[in-house]
Coordinates of C-alpha atoms in Angstrom, one line a residue:
X1 CA 0.3 -28.9 39.1
X2 CA 4.0 -28.8 39.5
X3 CA 6.1 -26.3 41.5
X4 CA 5.2 -22.7 41.5
X5 CA 7.2 -21.0 38.7
X6 CA 6.3 -18.1 36.4
X7 CA 5.6 -20.7 33.7
X8 CA 3.2 -22.7 35.9
X9 CA 1.5 -19.5 37.1
X10 CA 0.9 -18.5 33.4
X11 CA -0.5 -21.9 32.7
X12 CA -2.8 -21.8 35.7
X13 CA -4.1 -18.3 34.5
X14 CA -4.7 -19.5 31.0
X15 CA -6.6 -22.6 32.2
X16 CA -8.9 -20.2 34.1
X17 CA -9.4 -17.7 31.3
X18 CA -8.4 -19.2 28.0
X19 CA -8.2 -19.0 25.1
X20 CA -7.9 -22.7 24.5
X21 CA -5.0 -22.7 22.1
X22 CA -2.8 -20.6 24.3
X23 CA -3.6 -22.8 27.3
X24 CA -2.8 -25.9 25.3
X25 CA 0.5 -24.4 24.0
X26 CA 1.5 -23.3 27.5
X27 CA 0.8 -26.8 28.9
X28 CA 2.9 -28.4 26.1
X29 CA 5.7 -26.0 26.9
X30 CA 5.5 -26.6 30.7
X31 CA 5.6 -30.4 30.2
X32 CA 8.3 -30.3 27.6
X33 CA 6.5 -32.8 25.3
X34 CA 6.9 -32.8 21.5
X35 CA 3.8 -33.3 19.5
X36 CA 4.9 -36.7 18.3
X37 CA 5.3 -37.8 21.9
X38 CA 1.9 -36.5 22.8
X39 CA 0.4 -38.3 19.8
X40 CA 2.0 -41.5 21.0
X41 CA 0.7 -41.1 24.5
X42 CA -2.8 -40.5 23.2
X43 CA -2.6 -43.6 21.0
X44 CA -1.8 -45.6 24.1
X45 CA -5.2 -44.4 25.5
X46 CA -7.0 -45.4 22.3
X47 CA -7.1 -41.9 20.8
X48 CA -6.0 -41.5 17.2
X49 CA -5.1 -38.0 16.1
X50 CA -2.6 -36.5 13.7
X51 CA 0.3 -34.3 14.7
X52 CA -1.0 -31.7 12.2
X53 CA -4.3 -31.5 14.1
X54 CA -2.5 -31.0 17.4
X55 CA -0.4 -28.3 15.8
X56 CA -3.5 -26.5 14.4
X57 CA -5.1 -26.7 17.9
X58 CA -2.1 -25.0 19.6
X59 CA -1.8 -22.4 16.9
X60 CA -5.5 -21.5 17.1
X61 CA -6.0 -22.4 13.4
X62 CA -8.5 -25.0 14.3
X63 CA -10.7 -25.6 17.4
X64 CA -11.8 -29.1 18.6
X65 CA -15.5 -29.2 18.1
X66 CA -16.6 -32.7 17.1
X67 CA -17.3 -35.4 19.8
X68 CA -14.2 -37.4 18.9
X69 CA -12.0 -34.2 19.1
X70 CA -13.5 -33.4 22.5
X71 CA -12.7 -36.9 23.7
X72 CA -9.1 -36.3 22.6
X73 CA -9.0 -33.1 24.6
X74 CA -10.1 -35.0 27.7
X75 CA -7.3 -37.5 27.1
X76 CA -4.9 -34.6 26.6
X77 CA -5.6 -33.4 30.1
X78 CA -4.3 -36.7 31.4
X79 CA -1.3 -36.7 29.2
X80 CA -0.4 -33.1 30.2
X81 CA -1.1 -33.8 33.9
X82 CA -3.8 -31.1 34.0
X83 CA -6.9 -30.9 36.2
X84 CA -9.9 -32.8 34.8
X85 CA -12.1 -30.6 32.5
X86 CA -9.6 -27.7 32.6
X87 CA -9.1 -27.7 28.8
X88 CA -12.5 -29.1 28.0
X89 CA -14.4 -26.3 29.7
X90 CA -12.6 -23.7 27.6
X91 CA -14.4 -25.2 24.6
X92 CA -17.7 -26.4 26.1
X93 CA -19.3 -24.4 28.9
X94 CA -21.5 -25.9 31.6
X95 CA -24.6 -25.7 29.4
X96 CA -23.0 -28.2 27.0
X97 CA -23.1 -26.1 23.8
X98 CA -19.7 -25.5 22.1
X99 CA -18.3 -22.0 22.6
X100 CA -17.9 -19.8 19.6
X101 CA -14.4 -19.0 18.5
X102 CA -13.1 -15.8 19.8
X103 CA -14.4 -12.9 17.9
X104 CA -12.2 -9.8 17.5
X105 CA -13.3 -6.4 18.5
X106 CA -15.7 -5.1 15.8
X107 CA -17.1 -1.9 14.4
X108 CA -20.3 -1.5 12.4
X109 CA -20.3 -0.9 8.6
X110 CA -22.3 2.3 9.2
X111 CA -19.3 4.0 10.8
X112 CA -16.9 2.8 8.1
X113 CA -18.5 2.8 4.7
X114 CA -20.6 5.4 3.0
X115 CA -23.4 5.1 1.9
X116 CA -24.3 2.7 4.7
X117 CA -28.1 2.8 3.8
X118 CA -27.4 1.4 0.3
X119 CA -25.2 -1.3 1.7
X120 CA -27.9 -2.3 4.3
X121 CA -30.4 -2.6 1.5
X122 CA -28.2 -4.8 -0.6
X123 CA -27.3 -7.0 2.3
X124 CA -31.0 -7.4 3.0
X125 CA -31.6 -8.5 -0.6
X126 CA -29.0 -11.3 -0.1
X127 CA -30.4 -12.1 3.4
X128 CA -26.9 -11.6 4.7
X129 CA -26.4 -10.5 8.4
X130 CA -24.1 -7.6 9.2
X131 CA -21.8 -10.1 10.9
X132 CA -21.4 -12.9 8.4
X133 CA -19.5 -15.1 10.9
X134 CA -16.0 -14.4 9.4
X135 CA -13.2 -12.1 10.3
X136 CA -10.2 -11.4 8.1
X137 CA -6.8 -12.8 9.1
X138 CA -4.9 -11.5 6.0
X139 CA -5.8 -9.5 2.9
X140 CA -3.6 -8.7 -0.1
X141 CA -5.4 -6.3 -2.5
X142 CA -4.1 -5.1 -5.9
X143 CA -5.8 -2.1 -7.5
X144 CA -5.2 -1.1 -11.2
X145 CA -5.7 2.4 -12.4
X146 CA -6.2 2.7 -16.2
X147 CA -5.1 5.2 -18.8
X148 CA -8.2 7.4 -18.3
X149 CA -7.4 7.6 -14.6
X150 CA -10.2 5.3 -13.7
X151 CA -10.2 2.3 -11.5
X152 CA -10.4 -0.6 -13.9
X153 CA -9.7 -3.6 -11.7
X154 CA -9.1 -4.7 -8.1
X155 CA -8.0 -8.2 -7.1
X156 CA -8.3 -9.6 -3.6
X157 CA -6.5 -12.6 -2.1
X158 CA -8.0 -13.1 1.4
X159 CA -7.6 -15.3 4.4
X160 CA -10.6 -15.5 6.8
X161 CA -11.4 -17.3 10.1
X162 CA -14.9 -18.3 11.1
X163 CA -16.0 -17.2 14.6
X164 CA -19.1 -19.4 14.5
X165 CA -20.1 -22.7 13.0
X166 CA -21.8 -23.2 9.6
X167 CA -20.3 -20.3 7.6
X168 CA -20.2 -21.1 3.9
X169 CA -20.0 -17.7 2.1
X170 CA -18.5 -14.2 2.1
X171 CA -20.1 -11.1 0.8
X172 CA -17.5 -8.8 -1.0
X173 CA -18.2 -5.1 -1.5
X174 CA -17.1 -2.9 -4.3
X175 CA -17.7 0.9 -4.3
X176 CA -17.0 2.5 -7.7
X177 CA -16.1 6.1 -8.4
X178 CA -18.6 8.8 -9.3
X179 CA -20.6 7.7 -12.3
X180 CA -20.0 4.0 -11.7
X181 CA -22.6 1.8 -13.4
X182 CA -23.1 -1.4 -11.4
X183 CA -24.5 -3.2 -14.4
X184 CA -21.1 -2.8 -16.1
X185 CA -19.1 -4.2 -13.2
X186 CA -18.0 -7.8 -13.6
X187 CA -17.1 -10.1 -10.7
X188 CA -14.9 -13.1 -11.1
X189 CA -14.5 -15.8 -8.4
X190 CA -10.9 -17.0 -8.0
X191 CA -9.6 -20.0 -6.0
X192 CA -11.6 -21.8 -3.4
X193 CA -14.9 -20.0 -4.1
X194 CA -17.6 -19.6 -6.7
X195 CA -19.8 -16.7 -7.6
X196 CA -23.3 -16.6 -6.1
X197 CA -25.7 -13.7 -6.3
X198 CA -24.6 -10.2 -7.3
X199 CA -26.6 -7.0 -6.5
X200 CA -25.9 -3.4 -7.3
X201 CA -27.2 0.0 -6.2
X202 CA -27.0 2.5 -9.1
X203 CA -27.3 5.7 -7.2
X204 CA -24.6 4.8 -4.7
X205 CA -22.4 3.0 -7.3
X206 CA -22.0 0.0 -5.0
X207 CA -21.9 -3.7 -5.9
X208 CA -22.0 -6.6 -3.5
X209 CA -21.2 -10.2 -4.5
X210 CA -21.8 -13.4 -2.8
X211 CA -18.8 -15.7 -2.8
X212 CA -19.7 -19.3 -2.0
X213 CA -17.3 -21.8 -0.4
X214 CA -17.5 -25.6 -1.1
X215 CA -17.4 -26.3 2.6
X216 CA -19.1 -25.2 5.8
X217 CA -16.5 -23.8 8.2
X218 CA -16.5 -24.6 11.9
X219 CA -15.7 -22.0 14.4
X220 CA -12.0 -21.5 14.3
X221 CA -11.5 -22.8 10.8
X222 CA -9.6 -20.7 8.2
X223 CA -10.3 -20.4 4.5
X224 CA -8.2 -18.9 1.7
X225 CA -9.9 -17.5 -1.4
X226 CA -9.7 -14.9 -4.2
X227 CA -11.9 -12.7 -6.3
X228 CA -11.7 -9.9 -8.8
X229 CA -14.0 -6.8 -9.6
X230 CA -13.6 -5.4 -13.1
X231 CA -15.0 -1.8 -13.3
X232 CA -13.8 1.1 -15.5
X233 CA -17.3 2.6 -15.6
X234 CA -16.7 5.5 -13.2
X235 CA -14.9 8.8 -13.5
X236 CA -11.3 9.6 -12.5
X237 CA -10.1 8.0 -9.3
X238 CA -8.1 9.9 -6.6
X239 CA -8.0 7.3 -3.8
X240 CA -8.6 3.7 -2.8
X241 CA -9.6 2.8 0.7
X242 CA -10.7 -0.2 2.7
X243 CA -12.8 -0.3 5.8
X244 CA -12.1 -2.9 8.6
X245 CA -14.8 -3.9 11.0
X246 CA -12.5 -6.3 12.9
X247 CA -9.1 -5.8 14.4
X248 CA -6.0 -7.9 14.1
X249 CA -5.5 -8.8 10.4
X250 CA -2.5 -8.1 8.1
X251 CA -3.4 -5.9 5.1
X252 CA -1.4 -5.2 2.0
X253 CA -2.6 -2.7 -0.6
X254 CA -0.9 -2.2 -3.9
X255 CA -2.0 0.5 -6.4
X256 CA -0.6 0.3 -9.9
X257 CA -0.9 3.1 -12.5
X258 CA -1.0 2.9 -16.2
X259 CA 2.1 4.4 -17.8
X260 CA -0.2 6.9 -19.7
X261 CA -1.6 8.3 -16.5
X262 CA 0.9 8.8 -13.6
X263 CA 0.1 10.7 -10.5
X264 CA 2.3 13.5 -9.2
X265 CA 1.9 12.6 -5.6
X266 CA 0.8 9.6 -3.5
X267 CA 0.2 9.2 0.2
X268 CA -1.1 6.6 2.6
X269 CA -3.7 7.5 5.3
X270 CA -5.9 6.2 8.1
X271 CA -9.2 7.2 9.4
X272 CA -11.1 6.1 12.6
X273 CA -14.4 6.3 10.6
X274 CA -15.9 7.6 7.3
X275 CA -16.4 11.1 8.6
X276 CA -13.3 11.4 10.7
X277 CA -10.2 13.5 9.8
X278 CA -7.4 11.6 8.1
X279 CA -4.3 10.7 10.1
X280 CA -1.0 8.8 9.8
X281 CA -0.4 10.3 6.4
X282 CA 2.8 9.4 4.7
X283 CA 4.3 10.1 1.3
X284 CA 4.7 7.2 -1.0
X285 CA 7.1 6.9 -4.0
X286 CA 6.1 5.3 -7.2
X287 CA 8.3 2.3 -8.2
X288 CA 10.1 3.1 -11.5
X289 CA 9.4 0.0 -13.4
X290 CA 5.8 -1.0 -12.4
X291 CA 4.5 2.5 -11.5
X292 CA 3.0 1.3 -8.2
X293 CA 2.8 2.2 -4.6
X294 CA 1.8 0.1 -1.6
X295 CA 1.2 -0.1 2.1
X296 CA 1.6 -2.9 4.6
X297 CA -0.2 -2.8 7.9
X298 CA 0.3 -5.5 10.6
X299 CA -2.4 -5.8 13.3
X300 CA -5.0 -3.6 11.7
X301 CA -7.3 -1.6 14.0
X302 CA -11.0 -1.2 13.2
X303 CA -11.3 1.8 10.9
X304 CA -10.1 2.8 7.4
X305 CA -6.8 2.5 5.6
X306 CA -6.1 3.8 2.1
X307 CA -3.9 5.4 -0.5
X308 CA -4.7 8.7 -2.2
X309 CA -3.0 10.5 -5.1
X310 CA -3.0 13.8 -7.0
X311 CA -3.1 14.2 -10.7
X312 CA -1.0 16.8 -12.5

């Protein structure tokens, strides 16, 4: 490797420890090569690959997994003047099996969502593991509170990344208010997914829905999809919260109130777990025209985020 500079020292460290995308990005920066130039040099070696794929690799949006992609990585080592196998080994260890994509720090459902026993039973009915192989990158959620102060609808627009190969579904969870009747809850699949099996637990007022993708994701792949739960069967709502098993995503929550039922006070809050005291409480002001409040959280930590409100 070239002369000893802070840049080359960082590259050497990343080649030892990974992750792959940061090592590749550091190597590109150190060599001062544009992706179009890299593509040209690879073509001279008989490797055909798009600039978009190279960009995805250095961003971490995709990971080279297929044999032809791994051959391109070996050629990249030559183009970027890196030691042989230095990038390749970050993807495929000595045993020969591809590494899984990096999996963020996680926390179990049991510490986040009550009642955990009901959820475990429903997941078992769907034969869904606790870790479905996906973690959320971004989640925009809109909740609508009706004229009788009940939660009538929540809409999710979600971006996920697979941390293992072969993932083709996501299990969404809806927990209604006291008196919720799961048989009256309706689930609608939005873009890039279709509705699979739906199961409910009457005593807990919980519904889980299987959302099926039309593709099997590889480790590192991202997927964008949307879905809606229609409820309205429960009693008055005083809060909406979301549990996060994994760290690192961006979360946006918007709660909109019917003009006939406006709260007198709204606040955001956080919790480390379902039974923990609430912290980071902050007053929120209703927007005048749409009667809504919202929160935005960058780099979510495992735990709970939510918005609560008081009725007059």
